[in-house]
mmCIF file of N, CA and C in Angstrom:
data_model
loop_
_atom_site.group_PDB
_atom_site.id
_atom_site.type_symbol
_atom_site.label_atom_id
_atom_site.label_comp_id
_atom_site.label_asym_id
_atom_site.label_seq_id
_atom_site.Cartn_x
_atom_site.Cartn_y
_atom_site.Cartn_z
ATOM 1 N N MET A 1 -13.007 -67.779 -61.612
ATOM 2 C CA MET A 1 -12.801 -68.346 -60.300
ATOM 3 C C MET A 1 -11.395 -68.047 -59.797
ATOM 4 N N VAL A 2 -10.406 -68.242 -60.634
ATOM 5 C CA VAL A 2 -9.027 -67.953 -60.235
ATOM 6 C C VAL A 2 -8.866 -66.465 -59.949
ATOM 7 N N LYS A 3 -9.530 -65.663 -60.770
ATOM 8 C CA LYS A 3 -9.464 -64.214 -60.584
ATOM 9 C C LYS A 3 -10.065 -63.827 -59.224
ATOM 10 N N GLY A 4 -11.171 -64.442 -58.848
ATOM 11 C CA GLY A 4 -11.817 -64.175 -57.563
ATOM 12 C C GLY A 4 -10.926 -64.549 -56.392
ATOM 13 N N ILE A 5 -10.256 -65.691 -56.502
ATOM 14 C CA ILE A 5 -9.335 -66.134 -55.445
ATOM 15 C C ILE A 5 -8.163 -65.165 -55.328
ATOM 16 N N CYS A 6 -7.638 -64.723 -56.449
ATOM 17 C CA CYS A 6 -6.520 -63.769 -56.442
ATOM 18 C C CYS A 6 -6.943 -62.456 -55.796
ATOM 19 N N TYR A 7 -8.135 -61.967 -56.130
ATOM 20 C CA TYR A 7 -8.626 -60.731 -55.524
ATOM 21 C C TYR A 7 -8.826 -60.889 -54.019
ATOM 22 N N THR A 8 -9.345 -62.014 -53.613
ATOM 23 C CA THR A 8 -9.553 -62.277 -52.189
ATOM 24 C C THR A 8 -8.227 -62.321 -51.446
ATOM 25 N N LEU A 9 -7.252 -63.036 -51.998
ATOM 26 C CA LEU A 9 -5.931 -63.108 -51.369
ATOM 27 C C LEU A 9 -5.254 -61.737 -51.329
ATOM 28 N N ALA A 10 -5.427 -60.963 -52.389
ATOM 29 C CA ALA A 10 -4.853 -59.608 -52.414
ATOM 30 C C ALA A 10 -5.512 -58.727 -51.349
ATOM 31 N N ALA A 11 -6.819 -58.843 -51.196
ATOM 32 C CA ALA A 11 -7.521 -58.060 -50.174
ATOM 33 C C ALA A 11 -7.078 -58.460 -48.773
ATOM 34 N N ILE A 12 -6.879 -59.751 -48.551
ATOM 35 C CA ILE A 12 -6.405 -60.226 -47.252
ATOM 36 C C ILE A 12 -4.995 -59.707 -46.986
ATOM 37 N N ALA A 13 -4.139 -59.752 -47.996
ATOM 38 C CA ALA A 13 -2.764 -59.265 -47.840
ATOM 39 C C ALA A 13 -2.739 -57.764 -47.539
ATOM 40 N N VAL A 14 -3.541 -56.995 -48.241
ATOM 41 C CA VAL A 14 -3.598 -55.546 -48.001
ATOM 42 C C VAL A 14 -4.146 -55.262 -46.598
ATOM 43 N N SER A 15 -5.170 -55.985 -46.184
ATOM 44 C CA SER A 15 -5.747 -55.799 -44.850
ATOM 45 C C SER A 15 -4.733 -56.127 -43.767
ATOM 46 N N LEU A 16 -4.035 -57.238 -43.905
ATOM 47 C CA LEU A 16 -3.022 -57.602 -42.916
ATOM 48 C C LEU A 16 -1.893 -56.573 -42.882
ATOM 49 N N GLY A 17 -1.480 -56.103 -44.045
ATOM 50 C CA GLY A 17 -0.448 -55.066 -44.099
ATOM 51 C C GLY A 17 -0.895 -53.802 -43.385
ATOM 52 N N LEU A 18 -2.128 -53.410 -43.594
ATOM 53 C CA LEU A 18 -2.676 -52.229 -42.932
ATOM 54 C C LEU A 18 -2.754 -52.429 -41.423
ATOM 55 N N PHE A 19 -3.191 -53.595 -40.994
ATOM 56 C CA PHE A 19 -3.279 -53.880 -39.562
ATOM 57 C C PHE A 19 -1.898 -53.835 -38.912
ATOM 58 N N PHE A 20 -0.914 -54.458 -39.532
ATOM 59 C CA PHE A 20 0.427 -54.470 -38.948
ATOM 60 C C PHE A 20 1.063 -53.084 -38.966
ATOM 61 N N PHE A 21 0.830 -52.325 -40.030
ATOM 62 C CA PHE A 21 1.355 -50.968 -40.073
ATOM 63 C C PHE A 21 0.739 -50.108 -38.973
ATOM 64 N N SER A 22 -0.577 -50.202 -38.814
ATOM 65 C CA SER A 22 -1.232 -49.380 -37.796
ATOM 66 C C SER A 22 -0.742 -49.748 -36.400
ATOM 67 N N GLN A 23 -0.514 -51.034 -36.158
ATOM 68 C CA GLN A 23 0.001 -51.465 -34.856
ATOM 69 C C GLN A 23 1.411 -50.933 -34.626
ATOM 70 N N TRP A 24 2.256 -51.039 -35.625
ATOM 71 C CA TRP A 24 3.626 -50.532 -35.519
ATOM 72 C C TRP A 24 3.618 -49.025 -35.277
ATOM 73 N N TYR A 25 2.800 -48.310 -36.029
ATOM 74 C CA TYR A 25 2.732 -46.858 -35.913
ATOM 75 C C TYR A 25 2.242 -46.438 -34.535
ATOM 76 N N MET A 26 1.199 -47.076 -34.042
ATOM 77 C CA MET A 26 0.677 -46.752 -32.718
ATOM 78 C C MET A 26 1.704 -47.028 -31.637
ATOM 79 N N ASN A 27 2.381 -48.168 -31.723
ATOM 80 C CA ASN A 27 3.404 -48.488 -30.732
ATOM 81 C C ASN A 27 4.523 -47.453 -30.740
ATOM 82 N N LYS A 28 4.927 -47.023 -31.924
ATOM 83 C CA LYS A 28 5.990 -46.023 -32.038
ATOM 84 C C LYS A 28 5.567 -44.708 -31.401
ATOM 85 N N GLN A 29 4.351 -44.253 -31.683
ATOM 86 C CA GLN A 29 3.865 -42.991 -31.135
ATOM 87 C C GLN A 29 3.752 -43.054 -29.608
ATOM 88 N N PHE A 30 3.217 -44.142 -29.100
ATOM 89 C CA PHE A 30 3.062 -44.259 -27.657
ATOM 90 C C PHE A 30 4.397 -44.500 -26.959
ATOM 91 N N GLU A 31 5.351 -45.089 -27.643
ATOM 92 C CA GLU A 31 6.681 -45.265 -27.056
ATOM 93 C C GLU A 31 7.346 -43.908 -26.838
ATOM 94 N N GLU A 32 7.251 -43.027 -27.815
ATOM 95 C CA GLU A 32 7.815 -41.680 -27.679
ATOM 96 C C GLU A 32 7.093 -40.904 -26.573
ATOM 97 N N PHE A 33 5.786 -41.034 -26.505
ATOM 98 C CA PHE A 33 5.012 -40.369 -25.461
ATOM 99 C C PHE A 33 5.374 -40.927 -24.089
ATOM 100 N N SER A 34 5.577 -42.235 -24.009
ATOM 101 C CA SER A 34 5.958 -42.860 -22.740
ATOM 102 C C SER A 34 7.318 -42.377 -22.266
ATOM 103 N N GLN A 35 8.244 -42.191 -23.183
ATOM 104 C CA GLN A 35 9.565 -41.684 -22.809
ATOM 105 C C GLN A 35 9.458 -40.275 -22.227
ATOM 106 N N ALA A 36 8.618 -39.453 -22.819
ATOM 107 C CA ALA A 36 8.413 -38.098 -22.292
ATOM 108 C C ALA A 36 7.760 -38.157 -20.910
ATOM 109 N N LEU A 37 6.822 -39.078 -20.726
ATOM 110 C CA LEU A 37 6.180 -39.236 -19.422
ATOM 111 C C LEU A 37 7.166 -39.738 -18.372
ATOM 112 N N ASP A 38 8.064 -40.632 -18.771
ATOM 113 C CA ASP A 38 9.088 -41.114 -17.836
ATOM 114 C C ASP A 38 9.977 -39.975 -17.360
ATOM 115 N N ALA A 39 10.376 -39.112 -18.286
ATOM 116 C CA ALA A 39 11.214 -37.963 -17.921
ATOM 117 C C ALA A 39 10.441 -37.018 -16.991
ATOM 118 N N LEU A 40 9.166 -36.790 -17.295
ATOM 119 C CA LEU A 40 8.345 -35.932 -16.440
ATOM 120 C C LEU A 40 8.162 -36.562 -15.070
ATOM 121 N N TYR A 41 7.948 -37.860 -15.037
ATOM 122 C CA TYR A 41 7.768 -38.566 -13.762
ATOM 123 C C TYR A 41 8.996 -38.397 -12.876
ATOM 124 N N THR A 42 10.170 -38.537 -13.472
ATOM 125 C CA THR A 42 11.415 -38.385 -12.706
ATOM 126 C C THR A 42 11.526 -36.976 -12.139
ATOM 127 N N LYS A 43 11.201 -35.978 -12.949
ATOM 128 C CA LYS A 43 11.279 -34.591 -12.473
ATOM 129 C C LYS A 43 10.248 -34.314 -11.381
ATOM 130 N N VAL A 44 9.052 -34.864 -11.529
ATOM 131 C CA VAL A 44 8.023 -34.658 -10.505
ATOM 132 C C VAL A 44 8.435 -35.364 -9.217
ATOM 133 N N GLU A 45 8.993 -36.544 -9.351
ATOM 134 C CA GLU A 45 9.439 -37.303 -8.181
ATOM 135 C C GLU A 45 10.529 -36.550 -7.427
ATOM 136 N N GLU A 46 11.410 -35.887 -8.163
ATOM 137 C CA GLU A 46 12.485 -35.106 -7.558
ATOM 138 C C GLU A 46 12.019 -33.705 -7.158
ATOM 139 N N LYS A 47 10.774 -33.391 -7.462
ATOM 140 C CA LYS A 47 10.161 -32.086 -7.178
ATOM 141 C C LYS A 47 10.907 -30.944 -7.870
ATOM 142 N N THR A 48 11.382 -31.224 -9.079
ATOM 143 C CA THR A 48 12.042 -30.199 -9.870
ATOM 144 C C THR A 48 11.242 -29.863 -11.127
ATOM 145 N N ALA A 49 10.099 -30.485 -11.292
ATOM 146 C CA ALA A 49 9.278 -30.264 -12.483
ATOM 147 C C ALA A 49 8.595 -28.902 -12.395
ATOM 148 N N SER A 50 8.522 -28.258 -13.522
ATOM 149 C CA SER A 50 7.829 -26.975 -13.589
ATOM 150 C C SER A 50 6.598 -27.120 -14.481
ATOM 151 N N GLN A 51 5.829 -26.074 -14.526
ATOM 152 C CA GLN A 51 4.654 -26.070 -15.381
ATOM 153 C C GLN A 51 5.064 -26.243 -16.843
ATOM 154 N N GLU A 52 6.203 -25.692 -17.220
ATOM 155 C CA GLU A 52 6.689 -25.797 -18.600
ATOM 156 C C GLU A 52 7.009 -27.244 -18.973
ATOM 157 N N ASP A 53 7.494 -28.031 -18.010
ATOM 158 C CA ASP A 53 7.757 -29.449 -18.281
ATOM 159 C C ASP A 53 6.458 -30.173 -18.616
ATOM 160 N N GLY A 54 5.426 -29.877 -17.861
ATOM 161 C CA GLY A 54 4.117 -30.469 -18.140
ATOM 162 C C GLY A 54 3.579 -30.035 -19.495
ATOM 163 N N TYR A 55 3.759 -28.759 -19.805
ATOM 164 C CA TYR A 55 3.280 -28.261 -21.095
ATOM 165 C C TYR A 55 4.103 -28.798 -22.260
ATOM 166 N N ALA A 56 5.366 -29.118 -22.021
ATOM 167 C CA ALA A 56 6.177 -29.731 -23.084
ATOM 168 C C ALA A 56 5.626 -31.109 -23.434
ATOM 169 N N VAL A 57 5.251 -31.877 -22.407
ATOM 170 C CA VAL A 57 4.648 -33.195 -22.652
ATOM 171 C C VAL A 57 3.283 -33.016 -23.309
ATOM 172 N N LYS A 58 2.555 -32.012 -22.886
ATOM 173 C CA LYS A 58 1.238 -31.738 -23.464
ATOM 174 C C LYS A 58 1.359 -31.365 -24.943
ATOM 175 N N THR A 59 2.377 -30.593 -25.286
ATOM 176 C CA THR A 59 2.613 -30.220 -26.682
ATOM 177 C C THR A 59 2.968 -31.444 -27.516
ATOM 178 N N LEU A 60 3.833 -32.303 -26.961
ATOM 179 C CA LEU A 60 4.182 -33.550 -27.659
ATOM 180 C C LEU A 60 2.935 -34.390 -27.881
ATOM 181 N N TRP A 61 2.090 -34.485 -26.858
ATOM 182 C CA TRP A 61 0.865 -35.271 -26.979
ATOM 183 C C TRP A 61 -0.066 -34.678 -28.036
ATOM 184 N N ALA A 62 -0.135 -33.355 -28.109
ATOM 185 C CA ALA A 62 -0.993 -32.711 -29.114
ATOM 186 C C ALA A 62 -0.548 -33.085 -30.524
ATOM 187 N N GLU A 63 0.753 -33.168 -30.735
ATOM 188 C CA GLU A 63 1.268 -33.587 -32.041
ATOM 189 C C GLU A 63 0.919 -35.042 -32.331
ATOM 190 N N LYS A 64 1.049 -35.881 -31.320
ATOM 191 C CA LYS A 64 0.774 -37.314 -31.490
ATOM 192 C C LYS A 64 -0.719 -37.565 -31.722
ATOM 193 N N LYS A 65 -1.548 -36.930 -30.918
ATOM 194 C CA LYS A 65 -2.979 -37.247 -30.973
ATOM 195 C C LYS A 65 -3.621 -36.800 -32.273
ATOM 196 N N SER A 66 -3.049 -35.795 -32.920
ATOM 197 C CA SER A 66 -3.628 -35.359 -34.189
ATOM 198 C C SER A 66 -3.559 -36.467 -35.241
ATOM 199 N N LYS A 67 -2.562 -37.335 -35.123
ATOM 200 C CA LYS A 67 -2.429 -38.457 -36.059
ATOM 201 C C LYS A 67 -3.053 -39.733 -35.511
ATOM 202 N N LEU A 68 -3.132 -39.846 -34.200
ATOM 203 C CA LEU A 68 -3.656 -41.068 -33.592
ATOM 204 C C LEU A 68 -5.179 -41.157 -33.637
ATOM 205 N N HIS A 69 -5.851 -40.056 -33.948
ATOM 206 C CA HIS A 69 -7.315 -40.092 -34.046
ATOM 207 C C HIS A 69 -7.775 -41.100 -35.096
ATOM 208 N N ILE A 70 -6.914 -41.429 -36.027
ATOM 209 C CA ILE A 70 -7.266 -42.401 -37.062
ATOM 210 C C ILE A 70 -7.377 -43.806 -36.470
ATOM 211 N N PHE A 71 -6.518 -44.106 -35.487
ATOM 212 C CA PHE A 71 -6.404 -45.469 -34.966
ATOM 213 C C PHE A 71 -7.050 -45.674 -33.597
ATOM 214 N N VAL A 72 -7.168 -44.610 -32.813
ATOM 215 C CA VAL A 72 -7.629 -44.714 -31.433
ATOM 216 C C VAL A 72 -8.939 -43.938 -31.297
ATOM 217 N N PRO A 73 -9.935 -44.510 -30.636
ATOM 218 C CA PRO A 73 -11.205 -43.786 -30.447
ATOM 219 C C PRO A 73 -11.010 -42.478 -29.682
ATOM 220 N N HIS A 74 -11.861 -41.529 -29.983
ATOM 221 C CA HIS A 74 -11.757 -40.197 -29.397
ATOM 222 C C HIS A 74 -11.892 -40.219 -27.873
ATOM 223 N N ASN A 75 -12.671 -41.139 -27.343
ATOM 224 C CA ASN A 75 -12.837 -41.224 -25.891
ATOM 225 C C ASN A 75 -11.525 -41.546 -25.193
ATOM 226 N N ASP A 76 -10.732 -42.438 -25.760
ATOM 227 C CA ASP A 76 -9.453 -42.789 -25.155
ATOM 228 C C ASP A 76 -8.480 -41.619 -25.227
ATOM 229 N N ILE A 77 -8.521 -40.890 -26.305
ATOM 230 C CA ILE A 77 -7.662 -39.713 -26.438
ATOM 231 C C ILE A 77 -8.106 -38.638 -25.450
ATOM 232 N N SER A 78 -9.392 -38.457 -25.277
ATOM 233 C CA SER A 78 -9.907 -37.489 -24.305
ATOM 234 C C SER A 78 -9.512 -37.868 -22.887
ATOM 235 N N TYR A 79 -9.469 -39.154 -22.618
ATOM 236 C CA TYR A 79 -9.068 -39.646 -21.302
ATOM 237 C C TYR A 79 -7.632 -39.229 -20.999
ATOM 238 N N ILE A 80 -6.741 -39.368 -21.971
ATOM 239 C CA ILE A 80 -5.350 -38.940 -21.791
ATOM 240 C C ILE A 80 -5.293 -37.427 -21.631
ATOM 241 N N ASP A 81 -6.073 -36.702 -22.430
ATOM 242 C CA ASP A 81 -6.117 -35.239 -22.303
ATOM 243 C C ASP A 81 -6.517 -34.820 -20.889
ATOM 244 N N TYR A 82 -7.515 -35.487 -20.353
ATOM 245 C CA TYR A 82 -7.997 -35.164 -19.008
ATOM 246 C C TYR A 82 -6.891 -35.305 -17.971
ATOM 247 N N TRP A 83 -6.240 -36.465 -17.956
ATOM 248 C CA TRP A 83 -5.199 -36.711 -16.960
ATOM 249 C C TRP A 83 -3.994 -35.798 -17.155
ATOM 250 N N LEU A 84 -3.671 -35.507 -18.393
ATOM 251 C CA LEU A 84 -2.535 -34.627 -18.671
ATOM 252 C C LEU A 84 -2.843 -33.183 -18.256
ATOM 253 N N ASN A 85 -4.045 -32.725 -18.527
ATOM 254 C CA ASN A 85 -4.438 -31.378 -18.096
ATOM 255 C C ASN A 85 -4.444 -31.263 -16.579
ATOM 256 N N GLU A 86 -4.925 -32.299 -15.926
ATOM 257 C CA GLU A 86 -4.947 -32.270 -14.466
ATOM 258 C C GLU A 86 -3.528 -32.261 -13.899
ATOM 259 N N ALA A 87 -2.644 -33.053 -14.478
ATOM 260 C CA ALA A 87 -1.251 -33.076 -14.019
ATOM 261 C C ALA A 87 -0.593 -31.711 -14.216
ATOM 262 N N CYS A 88 -0.851 -31.069 -15.344
ATOM 263 C CA CYS A 88 -0.280 -29.739 -15.603
ATOM 264 C C CYS A 88 -0.800 -28.722 -14.592
ATOM 265 N N GLY A 89 -2.075 -28.795 -14.264
ATOM 266 C CA GLY A 89 -2.639 -27.899 -13.260
ATOM 267 C C GLY A 89 -2.023 -28.115 -11.891
ATOM 268 N N LEU A 90 -1.803 -29.358 -11.540
ATOM 269 C CA LEU A 90 -1.179 -29.653 -10.255
ATOM 270 C C LEU A 90 0.270 -29.180 -10.216
ATOM 271 N N LEU A 91 0.971 -29.319 -11.326
ATOM 272 C CA LEU A 91 2.347 -28.817 -11.383
ATOM 273 C C LEU A 91 2.370 -27.294 -11.254
ATOM 274 N N ARG A 92 1.406 -26.638 -11.860
ATOM 275 C CA ARG A 92 1.323 -25.178 -11.781
ATOM 276 C C ARG A 92 1.174 -24.736 -10.328
ATOM 277 N N ASN A 93 0.420 -25.525 -9.547
ATOM 278 C CA ASN A 93 0.189 -25.190 -8.138
ATOM 279 C C ASN A 93 1.263 -25.760 -7.211
ATOM 280 N N GLY A 94 2.236 -26.481 -7.784
ATOM 281 C CA GLY A 94 3.312 -27.049 -6.972
ATOM 282 C C GLY A 94 2.889 -28.248 -6.139
ATOM 283 N N GLU A 95 1.817 -28.912 -6.513
ATOM 284 C CA GLU A 95 1.328 -30.084 -5.780
ATOM 285 C C GLU A 95 1.943 -31.339 -6.395
ATOM 286 N N TYR A 96 3.191 -31.590 -6.036
ATOM 287 C CA TYR A 96 3.973 -32.650 -6.663
ATOM 288 C C TYR A 96 3.452 -34.051 -6.337
ATOM 289 N N GLU A 97 2.969 -34.249 -5.127
ATOM 290 C CA GLU A 97 2.488 -35.582 -4.744
ATOM 291 C C GLU A 97 1.280 -35.993 -5.577
ATOM 292 N N LEU A 98 0.350 -35.077 -5.749
ATOM 293 C CA LEU A 98 -0.832 -35.386 -6.557
ATOM 294 C C LEU A 98 -0.484 -35.493 -8.038
ATOM 295 N N ALA A 99 0.414 -34.634 -8.488
ATOM 296 C CA ALA A 99 0.841 -34.678 -9.897
ATOM 297 C C ALA A 99 1.544 -36.000 -10.194
ATOM 298 N N LEU A 100 2.290 -36.493 -9.218
ATOM 299 C CA LEU A 100 2.991 -37.766 -9.410
ATOM 300 C C LEU A 100 2.003 -38.895 -9.668
ATOM 301 N N GLY A 101 0.901 -38.906 -8.942
ATOM 302 C CA GLY A 101 -0.136 -39.916 -9.165
ATOM 303 C C GLY A 101 -0.749 -39.816 -10.548
ATOM 304 N N ASN A 102 -0.978 -38.597 -11.003
ATOM 305 C CA ASN A 102 -1.548 -38.416 -12.338
ATOM 306 C C ASN A 102 -0.590 -38.861 -13.427
ATOM 307 N N VAL A 103 0.675 -38.551 -13.262
ATOM 308 C CA VAL A 103 1.663 -38.971 -14.262
ATOM 309 C C VAL A 103 1.792 -40.495 -14.262
ATOM 310 N N GLU A 104 1.660 -41.095 -13.089
ATOM 311 C CA GLU A 104 1.684 -42.563 -13.005
ATOM 312 C C GLU A 104 0.507 -43.167 -13.769
ATOM 313 N N VAL A 105 -0.660 -42.566 -13.631
ATOM 314 C CA VAL A 105 -1.837 -43.026 -14.378
ATOM 315 C C VAL A 105 -1.585 -42.878 -15.877
ATOM 316 N N LEU A 106 -1.027 -41.756 -16.283
ATOM 317 C CA LEU A 106 -0.724 -41.531 -17.705
ATOM 318 C C LEU A 106 0.264 -42.559 -18.233
ATOM 319 N N LYS A 107 1.251 -42.911 -17.421
ATOM 320 C CA LYS A 107 2.223 -43.927 -17.843
ATOM 321 C C LYS A 107 1.540 -45.266 -18.075
ATOM 322 N N GLU A 108 0.623 -45.624 -17.199
ATOM 323 C CA GLU A 108 -0.104 -46.891 -17.364
ATOM 324 C C GLU A 108 -0.995 -46.869 -18.601
ATOM 325 N N ILE A 109 -1.657 -45.743 -18.819
ATOM 326 C CA ILE A 109 -2.507 -45.630 -19.998
ATOM 327 C C ILE A 109 -1.665 -45.758 -21.258
ATOM 328 N N ALA A 110 -0.538 -45.051 -21.298
ATOM 329 C CA ALA A 110 0.330 -45.088 -22.479
ATOM 330 C C ALA A 110 0.911 -46.480 -22.703
ATOM 331 N N LYS A 111 1.080 -47.235 -21.631
ATOM 332 C CA LYS A 111 1.600 -48.597 -21.762
ATOM 333 C C LYS A 111 0.520 -49.571 -22.233
ATOM 334 N N ASN A 112 -0.692 -49.395 -21.738
ATOM 335 C CA ASN A 112 -1.754 -50.371 -22.002
ATOM 336 C C ASN A 112 -2.631 -50.055 -23.207
ATOM 337 N N LEU A 113 -2.741 -48.808 -23.584
ATOM 338 C CA LEU A 113 -3.658 -48.437 -24.665
ATOM 339 C C LEU A 113 -3.305 -49.068 -26.009
ATOM 340 N N PRO A 114 -2.051 -49.074 -26.434
ATOM 341 C CA PRO A 114 -1.762 -49.725 -27.724
ATOM 342 C C PRO A 114 -2.112 -51.212 -27.733
ATOM 343 N N ASP A 115 -1.955 -51.882 -26.591
ATOM 344 C CA ASP A 115 -2.295 -53.301 -26.523
ATOM 345 C C ASP A 115 -3.800 -53.534 -26.675
ATOM 346 N N ALA A 116 -4.588 -52.558 -26.269
ATOM 347 C CA ALA A 116 -6.040 -52.704 -26.374
ATOM 348 C C ALA A 116 -6.507 -52.729 -27.823
ATOM 349 N N TYR A 117 -5.690 -52.204 -28.724
ATOM 350 C CA TYR A 117 -6.065 -52.160 -30.139
ATOM 351 C C TYR A 117 -5.127 -52.987 -31.009
ATOM 352 N N SER A 118 -4.380 -53.874 -30.386
ATOM 353 C CA SER A 118 -3.465 -54.717 -31.150
ATOM 354 C C SER A 118 -4.207 -55.918 -31.733
ATOM 355 N N ILE A 119 -3.536 -56.581 -32.635
ATOM 356 C CA ILE A 119 -4.110 -57.757 -33.279
ATOM 357 C C ILE A 119 -3.825 -58.955 -32.381
ATOM 358 N N ARG A 120 -4.752 -59.214 -31.496
ATOM 359 C CA ARG A 120 -4.633 -60.339 -30.563
ATOM 360 C C ARG A 120 -5.963 -61.075 -30.532
ATOM 361 N N LEU A 121 -5.886 -62.302 -30.142
ATOM 362 C CA LEU A 121 -7.088 -63.121 -30.093
ATOM 363 C C LEU A 121 -8.122 -62.555 -29.119
ATOM 364 N N GLU A 122 -7.658 -62.088 -27.936
ATOM 365 C CA GLU A 122 -8.609 -61.569 -26.957
ATOM 366 C C GLU A 122 -9.251 -60.255 -27.408
ATOM 367 N N ASN A 123 -8.636 -59.541 -28.342
ATOM 368 C CA ASN A 123 -9.242 -58.318 -28.852
ATOM 369 C C ASN A 123 -10.220 -58.591 -29.993
ATOM 370 N N VAL A 124 -10.110 -59.761 -30.596
ATOM 371 C CA VAL A 124 -10.995 -60.097 -31.694
ATOM 372 C C VAL A 124 -12.314 -60.669 -31.172
ATOM 373 N N PHE A 125 -12.233 -61.463 -30.118
ATOM 374 C CA PHE A 125 -13.449 -62.099 -29.580
ATOM 375 C C PHE A 125 -13.878 -61.502 -28.294
#
């Protein structure tokens, strides 16, 4: 009986550790991505952004998403890919006003997505 309780407590401790680590890791990855999006947003707003700036953010995202597939569903990652590809295409064509809207959407997604998978009461029920 004591052994069973110890195993149960150990499993709970390991699970909580894993949950907190995954939350910390996701927040860190999205924080770095958000910083890159903020820099891109500023350049697009000033109309100095080039296609290479968009592709630099896209490259950073490709590095992040390869590890985030463990924690975030593929549909959410595809959603970010869609908006990022569209923003890069708009930058290529010099359509700064439309690209600005897409980057704004990406900023909101990057801000809200980690919270959707955090350990909160509203996410459990």
